[in-house]
Every structure is written in structure tokens, then in C-alpha cells.
Tab-separated table of C-alpha atoms and ligand atoms in Angstrom:
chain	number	residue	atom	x	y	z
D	1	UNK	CA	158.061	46.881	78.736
D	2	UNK	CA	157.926	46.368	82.619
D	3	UNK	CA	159.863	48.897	84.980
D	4	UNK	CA	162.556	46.766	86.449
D	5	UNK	CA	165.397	48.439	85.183
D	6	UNK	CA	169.146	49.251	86.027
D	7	UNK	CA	169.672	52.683	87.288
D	8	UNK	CA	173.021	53.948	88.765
D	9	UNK	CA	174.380	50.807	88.399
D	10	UNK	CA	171.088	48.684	90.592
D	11	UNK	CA	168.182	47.559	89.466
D	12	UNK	CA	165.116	49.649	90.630
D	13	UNK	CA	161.422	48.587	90.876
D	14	UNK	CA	160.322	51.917	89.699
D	15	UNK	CA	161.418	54.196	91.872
D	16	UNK	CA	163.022	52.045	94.472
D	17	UNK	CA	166.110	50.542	94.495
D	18	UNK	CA	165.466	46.742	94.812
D	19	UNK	CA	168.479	46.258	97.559
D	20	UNK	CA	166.860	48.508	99.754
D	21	UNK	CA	163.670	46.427	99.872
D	22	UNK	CA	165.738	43.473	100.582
D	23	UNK	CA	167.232	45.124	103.204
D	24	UNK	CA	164.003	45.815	104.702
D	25	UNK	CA	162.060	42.617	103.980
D	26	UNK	CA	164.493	39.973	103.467
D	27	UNK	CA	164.886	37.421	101.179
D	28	UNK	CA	163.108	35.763	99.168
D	29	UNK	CA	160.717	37.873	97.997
D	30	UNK	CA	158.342	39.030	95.682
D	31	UNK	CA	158.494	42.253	94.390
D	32	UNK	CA	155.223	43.911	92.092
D	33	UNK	CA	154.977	47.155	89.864
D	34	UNK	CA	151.903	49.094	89.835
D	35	UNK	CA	153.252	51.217	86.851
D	36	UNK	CA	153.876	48.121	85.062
D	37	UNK	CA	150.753	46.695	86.170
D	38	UNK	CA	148.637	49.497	85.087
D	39	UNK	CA	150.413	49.929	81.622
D	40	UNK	CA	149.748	45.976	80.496
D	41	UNK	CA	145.771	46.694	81.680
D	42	UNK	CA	145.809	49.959	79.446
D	43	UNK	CA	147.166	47.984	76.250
D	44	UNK	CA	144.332	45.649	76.382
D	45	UNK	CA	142.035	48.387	77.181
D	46	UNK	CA	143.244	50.657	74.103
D	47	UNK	CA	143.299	47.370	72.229
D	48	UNK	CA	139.843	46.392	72.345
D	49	UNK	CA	138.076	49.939	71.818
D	50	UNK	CA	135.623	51.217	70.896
D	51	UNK	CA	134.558	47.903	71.068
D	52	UNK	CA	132.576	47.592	74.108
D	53	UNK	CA	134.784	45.413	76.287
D	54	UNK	CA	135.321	44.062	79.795
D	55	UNK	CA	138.687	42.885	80.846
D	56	UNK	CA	138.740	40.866	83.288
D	57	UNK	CA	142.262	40.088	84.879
D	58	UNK	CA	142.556	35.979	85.403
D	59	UNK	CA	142.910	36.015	89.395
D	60	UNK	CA	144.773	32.633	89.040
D	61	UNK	CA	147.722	34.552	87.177
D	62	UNK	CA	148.400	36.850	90.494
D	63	UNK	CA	145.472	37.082	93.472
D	64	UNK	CA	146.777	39.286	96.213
D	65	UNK	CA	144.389	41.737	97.254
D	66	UNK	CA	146.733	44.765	96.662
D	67	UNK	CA	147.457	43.833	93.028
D	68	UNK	CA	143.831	43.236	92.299
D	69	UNK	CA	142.836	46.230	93.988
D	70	UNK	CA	145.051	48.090	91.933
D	71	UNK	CA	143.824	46.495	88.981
D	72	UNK	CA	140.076	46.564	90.182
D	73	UNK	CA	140.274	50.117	90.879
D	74	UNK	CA	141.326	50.936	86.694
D	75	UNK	CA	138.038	49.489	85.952
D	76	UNK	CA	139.013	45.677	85.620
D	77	UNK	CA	136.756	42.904	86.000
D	78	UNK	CA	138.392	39.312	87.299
D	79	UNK	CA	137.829	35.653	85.911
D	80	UNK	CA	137.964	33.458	89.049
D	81	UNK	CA	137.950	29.944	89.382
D	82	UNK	CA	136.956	28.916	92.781
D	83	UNK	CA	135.178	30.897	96.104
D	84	UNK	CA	138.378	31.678	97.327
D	85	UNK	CA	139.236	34.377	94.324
D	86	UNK	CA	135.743	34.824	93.909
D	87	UNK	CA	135.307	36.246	98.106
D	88	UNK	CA	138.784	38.196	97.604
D	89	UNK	CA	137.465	39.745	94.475
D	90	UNK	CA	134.941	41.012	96.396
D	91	UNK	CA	137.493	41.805	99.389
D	92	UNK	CA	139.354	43.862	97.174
D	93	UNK	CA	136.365	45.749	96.045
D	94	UNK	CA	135.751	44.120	92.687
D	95	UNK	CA	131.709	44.820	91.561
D	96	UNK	CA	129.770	41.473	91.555
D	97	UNK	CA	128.975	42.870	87.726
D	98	UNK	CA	132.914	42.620	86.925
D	99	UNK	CA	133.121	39.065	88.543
D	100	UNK	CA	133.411	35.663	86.056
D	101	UNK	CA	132.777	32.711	87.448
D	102	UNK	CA	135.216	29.709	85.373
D	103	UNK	CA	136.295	26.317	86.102
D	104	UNK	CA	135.316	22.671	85.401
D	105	UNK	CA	134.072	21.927	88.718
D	106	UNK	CA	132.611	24.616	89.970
D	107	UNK	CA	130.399	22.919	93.851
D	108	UNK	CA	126.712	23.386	94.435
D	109	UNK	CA	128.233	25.514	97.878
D	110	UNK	CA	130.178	28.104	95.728
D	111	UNK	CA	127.392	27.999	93.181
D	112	UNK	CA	125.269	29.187	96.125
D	113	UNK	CA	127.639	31.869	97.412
D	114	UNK	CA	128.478	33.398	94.005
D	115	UNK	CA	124.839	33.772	93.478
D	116	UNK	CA	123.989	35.341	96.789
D	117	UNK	CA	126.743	37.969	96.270
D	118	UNK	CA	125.977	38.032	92.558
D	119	UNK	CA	128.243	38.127	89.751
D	120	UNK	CA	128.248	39.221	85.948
D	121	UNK	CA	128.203	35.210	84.803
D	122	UNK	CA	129.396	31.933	85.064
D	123	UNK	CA	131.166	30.411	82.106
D	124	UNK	CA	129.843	26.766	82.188
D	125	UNK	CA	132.154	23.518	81.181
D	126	UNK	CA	129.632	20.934	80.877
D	127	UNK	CA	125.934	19.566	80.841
D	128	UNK	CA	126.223	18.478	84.688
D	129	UNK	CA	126.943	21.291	85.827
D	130	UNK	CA	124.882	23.052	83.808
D	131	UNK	CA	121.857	21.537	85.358
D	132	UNK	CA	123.335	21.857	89.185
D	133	UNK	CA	122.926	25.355	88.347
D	134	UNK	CA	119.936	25.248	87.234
D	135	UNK	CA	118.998	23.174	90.244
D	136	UNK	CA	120.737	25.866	92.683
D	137	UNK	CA	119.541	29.254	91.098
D	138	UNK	CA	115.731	28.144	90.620
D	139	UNK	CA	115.854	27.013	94.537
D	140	UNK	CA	116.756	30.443	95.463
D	141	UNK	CA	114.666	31.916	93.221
D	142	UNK	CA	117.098	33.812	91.014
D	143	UNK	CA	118.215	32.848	87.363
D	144	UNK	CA	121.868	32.639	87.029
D	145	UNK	CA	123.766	34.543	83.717
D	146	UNK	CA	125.816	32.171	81.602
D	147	UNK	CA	127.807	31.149	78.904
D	148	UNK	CA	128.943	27.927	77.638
D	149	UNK	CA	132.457	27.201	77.281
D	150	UNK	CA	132.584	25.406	73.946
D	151	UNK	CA	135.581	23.921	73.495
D	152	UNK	CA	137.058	24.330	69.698
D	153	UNK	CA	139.309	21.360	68.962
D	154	UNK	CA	142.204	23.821	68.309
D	155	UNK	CA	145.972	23.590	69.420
D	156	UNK	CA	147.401	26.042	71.178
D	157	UNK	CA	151.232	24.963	70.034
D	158	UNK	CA	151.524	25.742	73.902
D	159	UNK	CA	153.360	23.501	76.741
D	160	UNK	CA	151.516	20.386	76.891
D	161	UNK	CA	150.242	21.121	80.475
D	162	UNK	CA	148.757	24.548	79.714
D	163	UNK	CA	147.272	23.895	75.842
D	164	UNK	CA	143.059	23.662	76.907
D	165	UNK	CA	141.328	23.681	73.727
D	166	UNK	CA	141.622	20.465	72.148
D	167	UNK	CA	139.469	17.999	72.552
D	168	UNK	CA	141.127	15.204	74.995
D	169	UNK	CA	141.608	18.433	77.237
D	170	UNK	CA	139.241	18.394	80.196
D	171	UNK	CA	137.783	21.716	79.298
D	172	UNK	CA	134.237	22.530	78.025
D	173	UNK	CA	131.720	21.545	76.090
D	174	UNK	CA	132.874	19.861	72.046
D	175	UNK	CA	131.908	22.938	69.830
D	176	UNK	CA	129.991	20.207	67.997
D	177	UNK	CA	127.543	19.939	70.996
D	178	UNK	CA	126.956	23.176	71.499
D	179	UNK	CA	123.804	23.688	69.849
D	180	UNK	CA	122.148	20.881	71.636
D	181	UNK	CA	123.410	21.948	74.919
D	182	UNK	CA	122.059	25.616	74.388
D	183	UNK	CA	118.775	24.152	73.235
D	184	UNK	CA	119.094	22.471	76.874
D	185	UNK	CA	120.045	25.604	78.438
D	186	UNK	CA	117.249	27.098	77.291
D	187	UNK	CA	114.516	24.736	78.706
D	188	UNK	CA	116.099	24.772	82.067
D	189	UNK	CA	114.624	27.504	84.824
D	190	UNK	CA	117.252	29.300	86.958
D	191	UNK	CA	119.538	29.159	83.628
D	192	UNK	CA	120.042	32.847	81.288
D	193	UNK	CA	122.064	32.505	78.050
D	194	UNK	CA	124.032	35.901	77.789
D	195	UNK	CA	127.054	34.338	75.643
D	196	UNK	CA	129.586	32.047	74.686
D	197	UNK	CA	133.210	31.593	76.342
D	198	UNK	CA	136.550	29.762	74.884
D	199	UNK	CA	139.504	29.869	76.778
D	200	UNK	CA	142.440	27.645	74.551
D	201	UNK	CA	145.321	27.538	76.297
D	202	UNK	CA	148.102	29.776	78.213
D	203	UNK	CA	151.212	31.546	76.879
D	204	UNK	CA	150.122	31.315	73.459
D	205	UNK	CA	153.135	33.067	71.243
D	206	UNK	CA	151.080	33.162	68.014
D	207	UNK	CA	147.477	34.612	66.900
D	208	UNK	CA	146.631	31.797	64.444
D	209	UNK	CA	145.289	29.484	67.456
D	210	UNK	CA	143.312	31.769	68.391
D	211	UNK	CA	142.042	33.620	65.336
D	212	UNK	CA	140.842	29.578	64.359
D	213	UNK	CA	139.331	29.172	67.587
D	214	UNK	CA	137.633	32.757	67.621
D	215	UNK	CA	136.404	32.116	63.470
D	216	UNK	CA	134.416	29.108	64.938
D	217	UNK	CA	133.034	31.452	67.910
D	218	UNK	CA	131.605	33.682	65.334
D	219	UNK	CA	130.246	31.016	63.212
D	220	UNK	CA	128.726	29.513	66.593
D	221	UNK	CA	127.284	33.415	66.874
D	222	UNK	CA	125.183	33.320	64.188
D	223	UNK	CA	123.788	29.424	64.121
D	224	UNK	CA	122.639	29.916	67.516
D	225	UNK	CA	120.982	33.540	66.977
D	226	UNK	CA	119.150	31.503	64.233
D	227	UNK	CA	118.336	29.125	66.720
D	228	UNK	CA	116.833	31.890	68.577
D	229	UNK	CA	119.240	32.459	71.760
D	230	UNK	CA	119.978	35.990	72.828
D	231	UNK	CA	124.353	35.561	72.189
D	232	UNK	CA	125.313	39.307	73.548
D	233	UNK	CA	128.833	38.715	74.874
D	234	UNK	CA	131.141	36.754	73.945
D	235	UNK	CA	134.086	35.593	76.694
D	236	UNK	CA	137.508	35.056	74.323
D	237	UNK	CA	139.474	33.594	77.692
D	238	UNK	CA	143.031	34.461	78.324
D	239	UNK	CA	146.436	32.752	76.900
D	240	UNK	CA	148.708	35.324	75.002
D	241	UNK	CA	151.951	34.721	76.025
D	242	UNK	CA	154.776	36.956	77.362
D	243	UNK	CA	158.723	37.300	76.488
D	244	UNK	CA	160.082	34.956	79.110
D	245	UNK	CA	163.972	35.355	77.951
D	246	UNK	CA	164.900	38.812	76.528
D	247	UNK	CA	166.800	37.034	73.773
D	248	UNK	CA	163.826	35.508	72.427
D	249	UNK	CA	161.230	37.226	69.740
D	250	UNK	CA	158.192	39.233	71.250
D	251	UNK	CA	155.103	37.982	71.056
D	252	UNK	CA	152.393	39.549	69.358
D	253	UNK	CA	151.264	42.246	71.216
D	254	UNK	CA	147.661	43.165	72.778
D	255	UNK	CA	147.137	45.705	69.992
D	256	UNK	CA	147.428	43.180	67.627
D	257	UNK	CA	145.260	40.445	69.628
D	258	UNK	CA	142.915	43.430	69.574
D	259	UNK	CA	142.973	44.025	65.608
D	260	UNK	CA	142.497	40.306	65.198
D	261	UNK	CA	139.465	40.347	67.646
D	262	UNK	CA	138.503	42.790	65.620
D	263	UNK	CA	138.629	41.047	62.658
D	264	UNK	CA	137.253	37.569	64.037
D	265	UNK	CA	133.915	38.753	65.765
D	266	UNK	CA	133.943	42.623	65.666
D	267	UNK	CA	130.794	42.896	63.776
D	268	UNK	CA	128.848	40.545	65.835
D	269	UNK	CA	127.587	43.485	67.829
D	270	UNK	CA	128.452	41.613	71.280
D	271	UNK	CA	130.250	42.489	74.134
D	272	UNK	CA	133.671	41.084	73.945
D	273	UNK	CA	135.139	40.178	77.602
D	274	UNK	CA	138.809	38.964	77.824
D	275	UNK	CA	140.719	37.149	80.866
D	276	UNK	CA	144.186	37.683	80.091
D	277	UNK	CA	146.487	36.719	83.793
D	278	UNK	CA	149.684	36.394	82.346
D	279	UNK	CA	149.920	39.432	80.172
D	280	UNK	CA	148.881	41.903	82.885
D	281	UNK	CA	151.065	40.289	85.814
D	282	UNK	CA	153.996	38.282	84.196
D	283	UNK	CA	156.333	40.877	83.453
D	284	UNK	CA	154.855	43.522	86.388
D	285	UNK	CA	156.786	40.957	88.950
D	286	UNK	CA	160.471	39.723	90.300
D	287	UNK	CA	161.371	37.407	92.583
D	288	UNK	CA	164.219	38.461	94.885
D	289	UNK	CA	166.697	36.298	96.050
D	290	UNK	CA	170.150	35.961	97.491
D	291	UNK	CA	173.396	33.810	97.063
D	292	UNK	CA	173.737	31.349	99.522
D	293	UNK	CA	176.333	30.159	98.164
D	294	UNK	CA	178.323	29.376	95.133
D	295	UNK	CA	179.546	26.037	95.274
D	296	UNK	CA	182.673	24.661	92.640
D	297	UNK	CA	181.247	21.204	91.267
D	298	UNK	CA	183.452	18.774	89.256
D	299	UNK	CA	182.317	19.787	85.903
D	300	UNK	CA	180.019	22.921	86.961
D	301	UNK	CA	179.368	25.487	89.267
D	302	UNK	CA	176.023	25.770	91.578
D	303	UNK	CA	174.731	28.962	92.877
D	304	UNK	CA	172.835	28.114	95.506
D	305	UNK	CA	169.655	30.920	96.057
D	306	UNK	CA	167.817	31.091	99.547
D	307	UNK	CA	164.687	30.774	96.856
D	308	UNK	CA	163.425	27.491	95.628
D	309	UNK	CA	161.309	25.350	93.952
D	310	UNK	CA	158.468	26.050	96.650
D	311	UNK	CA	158.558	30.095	95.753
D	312	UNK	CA	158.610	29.453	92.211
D	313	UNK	CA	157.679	26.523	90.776
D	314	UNK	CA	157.506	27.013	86.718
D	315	UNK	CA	160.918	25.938	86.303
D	316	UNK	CA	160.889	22.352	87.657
D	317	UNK	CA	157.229	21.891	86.632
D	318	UNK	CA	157.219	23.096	83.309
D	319	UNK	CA	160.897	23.436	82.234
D	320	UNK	CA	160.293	26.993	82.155
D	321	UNK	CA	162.624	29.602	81.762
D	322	UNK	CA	163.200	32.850	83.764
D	323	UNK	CA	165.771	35.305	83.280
D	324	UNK	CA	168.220	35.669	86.445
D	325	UNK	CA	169.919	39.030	86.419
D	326	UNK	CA	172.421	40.604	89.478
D	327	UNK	CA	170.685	43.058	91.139
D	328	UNK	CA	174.246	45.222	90.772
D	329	UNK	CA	174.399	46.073	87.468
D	330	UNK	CA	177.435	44.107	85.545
D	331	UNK	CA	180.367	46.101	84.631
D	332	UNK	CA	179.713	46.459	80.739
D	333	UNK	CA	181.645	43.799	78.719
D	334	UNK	CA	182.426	40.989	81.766
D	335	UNK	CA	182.726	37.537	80.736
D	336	UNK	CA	179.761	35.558	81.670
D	337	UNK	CA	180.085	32.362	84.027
D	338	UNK	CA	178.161	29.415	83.188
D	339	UNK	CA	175.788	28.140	86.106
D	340	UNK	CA	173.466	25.880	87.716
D	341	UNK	CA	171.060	28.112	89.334
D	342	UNK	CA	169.410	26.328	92.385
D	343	UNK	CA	167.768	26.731	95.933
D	344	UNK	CA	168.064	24.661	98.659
D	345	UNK	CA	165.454	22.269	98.784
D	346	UNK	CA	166.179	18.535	99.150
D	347	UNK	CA	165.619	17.226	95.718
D	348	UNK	CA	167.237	17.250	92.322
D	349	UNK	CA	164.167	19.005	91.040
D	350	UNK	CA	165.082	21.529	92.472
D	351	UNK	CA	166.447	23.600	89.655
D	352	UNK	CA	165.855	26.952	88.047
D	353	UNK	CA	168.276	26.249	85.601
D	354	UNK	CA	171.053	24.753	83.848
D	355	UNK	CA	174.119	26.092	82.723
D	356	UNK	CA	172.642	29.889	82.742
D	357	UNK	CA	175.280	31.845	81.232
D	358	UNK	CA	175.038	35.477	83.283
D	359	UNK	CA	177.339	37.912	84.880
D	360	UNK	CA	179.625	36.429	87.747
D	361	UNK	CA	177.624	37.016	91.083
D	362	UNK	CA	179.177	36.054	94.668
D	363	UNK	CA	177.972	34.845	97.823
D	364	UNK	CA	175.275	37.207	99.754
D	365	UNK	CA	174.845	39.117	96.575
D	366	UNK	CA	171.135	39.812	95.394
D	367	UNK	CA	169.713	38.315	91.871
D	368	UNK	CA	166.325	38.636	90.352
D	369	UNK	CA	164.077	36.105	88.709
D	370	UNK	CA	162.304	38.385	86.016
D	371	UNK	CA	158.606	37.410	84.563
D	372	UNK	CA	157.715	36.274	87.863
D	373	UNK	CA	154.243	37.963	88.879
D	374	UNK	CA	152.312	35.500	87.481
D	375	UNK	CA	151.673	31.842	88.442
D	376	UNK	CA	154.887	32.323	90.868
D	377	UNK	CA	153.836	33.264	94.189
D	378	UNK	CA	150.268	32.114	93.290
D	379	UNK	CA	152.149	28.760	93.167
D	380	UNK	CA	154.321	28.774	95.813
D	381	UNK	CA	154.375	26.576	99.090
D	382	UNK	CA	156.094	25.657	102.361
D	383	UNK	CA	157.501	22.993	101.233
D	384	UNK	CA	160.734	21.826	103.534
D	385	UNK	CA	158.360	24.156	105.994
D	386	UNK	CA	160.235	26.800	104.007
D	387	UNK	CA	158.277	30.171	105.055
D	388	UNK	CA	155.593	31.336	102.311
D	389	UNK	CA	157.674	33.849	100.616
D	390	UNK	CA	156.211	37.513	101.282
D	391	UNK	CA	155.412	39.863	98.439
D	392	UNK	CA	155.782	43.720	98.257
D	393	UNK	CA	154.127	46.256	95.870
D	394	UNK	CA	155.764	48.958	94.786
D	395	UNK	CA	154.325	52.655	93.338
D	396	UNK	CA	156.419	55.205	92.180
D	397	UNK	CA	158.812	55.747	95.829
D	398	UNK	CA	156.618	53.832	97.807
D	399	UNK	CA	157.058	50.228	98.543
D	400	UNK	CA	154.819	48.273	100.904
D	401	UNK	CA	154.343	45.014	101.995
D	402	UNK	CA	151.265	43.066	100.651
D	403	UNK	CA	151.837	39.534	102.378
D	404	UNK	CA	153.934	39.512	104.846
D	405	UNK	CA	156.375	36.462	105.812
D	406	UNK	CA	154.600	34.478	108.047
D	407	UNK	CA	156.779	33.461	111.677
D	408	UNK	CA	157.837	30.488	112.287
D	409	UNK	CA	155.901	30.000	115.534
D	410	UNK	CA	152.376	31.574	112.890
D	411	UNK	CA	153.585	28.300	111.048
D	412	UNK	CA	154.179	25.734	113.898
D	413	UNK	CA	150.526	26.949	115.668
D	414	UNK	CA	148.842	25.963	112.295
D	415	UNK	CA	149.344	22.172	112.892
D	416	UNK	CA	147.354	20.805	115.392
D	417	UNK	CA	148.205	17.828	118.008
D	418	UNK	CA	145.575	15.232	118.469
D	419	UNK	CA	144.502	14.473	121.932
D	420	UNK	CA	145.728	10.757	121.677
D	421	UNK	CA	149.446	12.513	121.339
K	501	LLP	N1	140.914	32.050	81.511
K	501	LLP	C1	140.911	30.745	81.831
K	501	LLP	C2	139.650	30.010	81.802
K	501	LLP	C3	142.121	30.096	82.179
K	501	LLP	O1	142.102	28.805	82.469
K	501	LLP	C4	143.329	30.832	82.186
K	501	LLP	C5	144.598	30.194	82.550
K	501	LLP	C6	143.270	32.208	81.868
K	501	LLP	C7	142.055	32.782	81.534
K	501	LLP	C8	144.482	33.085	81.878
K	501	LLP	O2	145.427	32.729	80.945
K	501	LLP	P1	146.713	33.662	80.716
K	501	LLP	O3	146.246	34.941	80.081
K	501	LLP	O4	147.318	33.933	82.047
K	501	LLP	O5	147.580	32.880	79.842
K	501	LLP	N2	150.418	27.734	85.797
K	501	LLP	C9	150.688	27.846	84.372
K	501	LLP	C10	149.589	28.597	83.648
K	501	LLP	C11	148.208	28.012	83.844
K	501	LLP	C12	147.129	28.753	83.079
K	501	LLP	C13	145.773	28.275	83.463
K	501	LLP	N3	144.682	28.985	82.890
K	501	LLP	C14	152.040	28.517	84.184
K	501	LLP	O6	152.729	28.801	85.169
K	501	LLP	O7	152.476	28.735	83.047
């Protein structure tokens, strides 16, 4: 449930009527709900007590400062996968003991930095990098928490470019290693074993993947508590999926993840830590945009948005699909129209989708992309030196701002000329 919805005949972001914010901002934008926000961090929350439990939002999913402020300030940790998420954790007032550190190639530099502001672990992909941290943390004298990220030879049954648990993916350590790498851990100063991590994949849409992958996790547990390692948390990663198209079935909810985290490694007496992105932000976002035009083809009709393939991405990259609604509310029963929904950007590719069938909009009226607060403006670009679209938070009547458009001259005065020129 998100709060997007039609009231008095226009959509609303909570409080606010959505055309009003356009008026003020322009288009495209972004367009954020706390409630909504809030409400997706709860479910997890209620779904993993009384276990004891850190969620920590995946930064990647949605990283403006407001959002992960307001997410910060409910308690959440973050997973971050570079220095840049790591430094605006901290900017938005994230405690280094809520901060994960992922990624496959973590640098000796943000090794260093993470470790001088300190952070609650780093979930390690491999035996290199295991021993540059090492390597770092005993030169400055500290001993860095990890985890290992073992990765469990399961399939997601996920898009191709998002599945990260089987074993020609790039991603941690072979499950069948892991012993040997902990033993490895374990001799090297400046390293401290707290856990194990597996993240499989991203907009999963069914437990069993991860109920297999979590089964081996708990079997892992107990081999290496034999083995004599201290295993007191264990990171499940992110991946459950959201309802993209309203016509679609759910997903299985948070409260049943939960239950089946439960039931997987509940009596391991470890601290479970999640890093769901999509989940909390998906659904909490819109992307606003307005008909350019809406041009008669031979055999179709385009609607031409002043948003493209730079704002949001997913579409051409992954096929994905996002629901386009009016921002009027249709009159009940109209026929729907059948269109190609695109933006204006010099390439084919640039498509949100083909033969939508939705309510008959017209030129300089406003639609929404719904699902769109996570990986959308996290994605986006200047491609076409189209501006970086702005985004805007909303909470209860209030709407601000939260990155604004940039000017065109702001744009221009970012390229540099070379003397020779
Ligand atoms: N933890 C790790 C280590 C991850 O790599 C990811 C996502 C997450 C957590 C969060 O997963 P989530 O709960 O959001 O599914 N750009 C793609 C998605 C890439 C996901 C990458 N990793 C998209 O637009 O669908």
C-alpha cells in the first residue's frame, strides 16, 4: 500500500495534490512519501521481532539525504556500497554502528575512511580483499568487524541482470569455500569475524530462493561454530520484490519473509540484519511527467513525456514495467487508448513502453510513473544534457524540495575548457 492515491478526482501524494507540485517545481520530477516510506520500514520491523534485528535500508535503492534521514531517524541502519553512500550516511546522521559496508570492490582509500569514521561491519566478497583489509586495519591499529559474503549457488528466478547468488555471478565467496576462508580470516590481524552475509538477487517474487539460500546459512552457522568462530549476526541481504503492475499478483509480503526467517535461522541465537532497498522505497515514489505531445503514427500512437530514459532508466535497461496513470483521475468506465509511451531522447531505446493500454491523456496533461523511488532517480543522468531531474519529499501537507533542478548555466560551468582551446 503506498499513498499515491486519487482524491477529488487528482492524484495526491498524501496530502498534496500532485498538480500543485508540478506547478511549483516543474516537470519531470520525482515525487517521495514519508508516510509510505515509514510504513514499508515498520513491516520489516514488526516482521522480524522479537528477533533482535537491524534493518538496514540498501542506500543504492534511493540515497538522497532527506529520504535516508527520514529513514535513519526510525532507527534504520543503511547497507552502502561505495564512500559516497557511506559519507552521506553519515551526512544524514546515520550512527557509524548502523552503517554496512558491501560491494565486490571495495579500495584500500574507502577501506581507510570507513574505518576512521567507523562502521558496524563490512560484508567481504572475496579472499583479496579480505587480506587488503587486513593489511589496512592492522596499519591503523584497529581490527575491522566482518562477515563473509558466501555466495549459495541458488537462483533467484529474477531478471538476469539482478539474480547475484549463483555461482558464475561476480558476487562472494562459493559457500563451498567458506570454511577455509574463515579459517583464513581468523589468522589474519586487523580482521574480526562477527557473521556471515548472502545477498541473492533483487526483486525476488518468491520465498523459496531464499528460504534455500538462508537453509545453507544456517547449516554454515553451526559447521563454523564447531570450527570455533564467534558467528553472532547473520546479514540475509535484500531482494524481495515489489508489485510493479497493479494487475499482477502481490508478492509475498515482509511478514511472511519474516516468518520464514524465522523458520530458516531463528534459533541460531544471532542477530539477523536485513538490506531490503526496493521494498522500503519502490512503491514510496512517482515520477512526474508531462505530455509533450501526442503524436498519430501509422499504425500507433506516441505520447511523447518531457521524461526519459535518462530520469528513469529500468524500462529500456531491463524491460521493466511501470504503471503510467493521469494525474486527473479518468472518468469511470472510458475506453482506454493504446500507446507508445516515450520521452524525447534521440534513440529508439528510448521507451517506457509499448502499446500501454490507459485512459486517453492530451497534450500538457500530467501522468505518473508509479514504483519509481527506487533505482529511478538513483539511476538517472544528463544524458542529451537533459537537466538531472529534481526530487521532492512530501509529509502529510508539506512538500519540499530535496534536490533541486540544477540550471543550465550550474551545468555548462561543470565542464571545463583546456588552456590549449
Ligand atoms: N544488498 C545488496 C548487497 C545488494 O546488492 C542489493 C541490491 C540490495 C541489498 C537491495 O536489494 P533490494 O531489496 O532493493 O532488492 N538496478 C536494479 C536493481 C539492482 C539491485 C542491486 N543490489 C533495478 O532497477 O531493478
Amino acid at each position: 500500500m503506498d499513498h499515491f492515491l486519487y482524491r477529488n478526482g487528482a492524484l495526491h501524494a498524501e496530502d498534496v495534490p500532485v498538480a500543485d507540485i508540478a506547478a511549483e517545481v516543474g516537470t519531470p520530477f520525482y515525487l517521495y512519501s514519508t508516510a509510505t516510506l515509514t510504513r514499508h520500514f515498520k513491516l520489516f520491523e514488526e516482521a522480524l521481532s522479537p528477533l533482535p534485528h537491524l534493518v538496514c535500508f540498501a542506500m543504492k535503492s534511493n540515497s538522497n539525504l532527506a529520504v535516508v534521514k527520514t529513514l535513519g531517524d526510525l532507527g534504520a541502519g543503511v547497507d552502502v556500497v561505495s564512500i559516497g553512500e557511506y559519507l552521506k550516511a553519515k551526512a544524514a546522521g546515520i550512527p557509524a554502528e548502523r552503517i554496512v559496508f558491501s560491494g565486490v570492490g571495495k579500495t584500500r582509500g574507502e577501506m581507510r575512511i570507513a574505518l576512521e569514521g567507523g562502521l558496524r561491519q563490512f560484508n567481504v566478497e572475496s579472499e583479496p580483499e579480505l587480506h587488503a583489509l587486513s593489511e589496512v586495519a592492522s596499519g591503523m591499529g584497529l581490527s575491522a568487524p566482518i562477515t563473509l559474503r558466501v555466495n549459495p549457488d541458488v537462483d533467484a528466478k529474477t531478471h538476469e541482470k539482478i539474480a547475484t547468488g549463483r555461482k558464475e555471478d561476480k558476487f562472494g565467496i562459493p559457500i563451498a569455500r567458506a570454511r577455509d576462508v574463515y579459517a583464513e580470516a581468523a589468522r589474519l590481524p586487523g580482521i574480526e569475524v562477527v557473521g556471515i552475509d548472502v545477498h541473492i538477487g533483487s526483486q525476488l517474487t518468491e520465498l523459496a530462493p531464499f528460504e534455500a539460500a538462508y537453509g545453507k546459512v544456517a547449516e554454515l552457522t553451526r559447521t563454523l561454530r564447531a570450527d570455533g568462530h564467534d558467528i553472532r549476526r547473520l546479514d540475509l541481504g535484500g531482494g524481495l520484490g515489489i508489485p510493479y503492475a497493479r494487475s499482477n499478483a502481490a508478492p509475498p509480503l515482509p511478514t511472511d519473509y519474516g516468518e520464514m526467517v524465522k523458520r530458516t535461522v531463528g534459533d541460531l541465537d544471532c542477530e539477523i540484519e536485513i538490506e531490503p532497498g526496493r521494498l522500503i522505497s519502490g512503491n514510496a515514489g512517482i515520477l512526474v511527467s508531462r505530455v509533450i505531445y501526442v503524436k498519430g503514427g501509422e499504425d500507433r500512437t506516441f505520447l511523447i513525456l518531457d521524461a526519459a530514459m535518462n530520469d528513469l532508466i529500468r524500462p529500456a535497461m531491463y524491460g521493466a514495467h511501470h504503471d503510467i496513470v493521469p494525474v486527473t483521475e479518468p472518468e469511470p468506465g472510458i475506453e482506454p487508448h493504446s500507446y507508445d509511451v516515450v520521452g524525447p531522447v534521440c534513440e529508439s531505446g528510448d521507451t517506457f513502453a509499448k502499446g500501454r493500454q490507459m485512459p486517453p491523456v492530451a497534450e500538457g496533461d500530467l501522468v505518473a510513473f508509479r514504483s519509481a523511488g527506487a533505482y529511478s532517480a538513483v539511476m538517472a543522468s544528463e544524458y542529451n544534457t537533459r537537466p538531472m531531474v529534481p526530487e521532492v519529499l512530501v509529509h502529510g501537507h508539506q512538500f519540499a524540495v530535496i534536490r533541486a533542478r540544477p540550471t543550465f548555466d550550474e551545468m555548462i560551468n561543470r565542464d571545463t575548457i583546456p588552456k590549449w582551446l
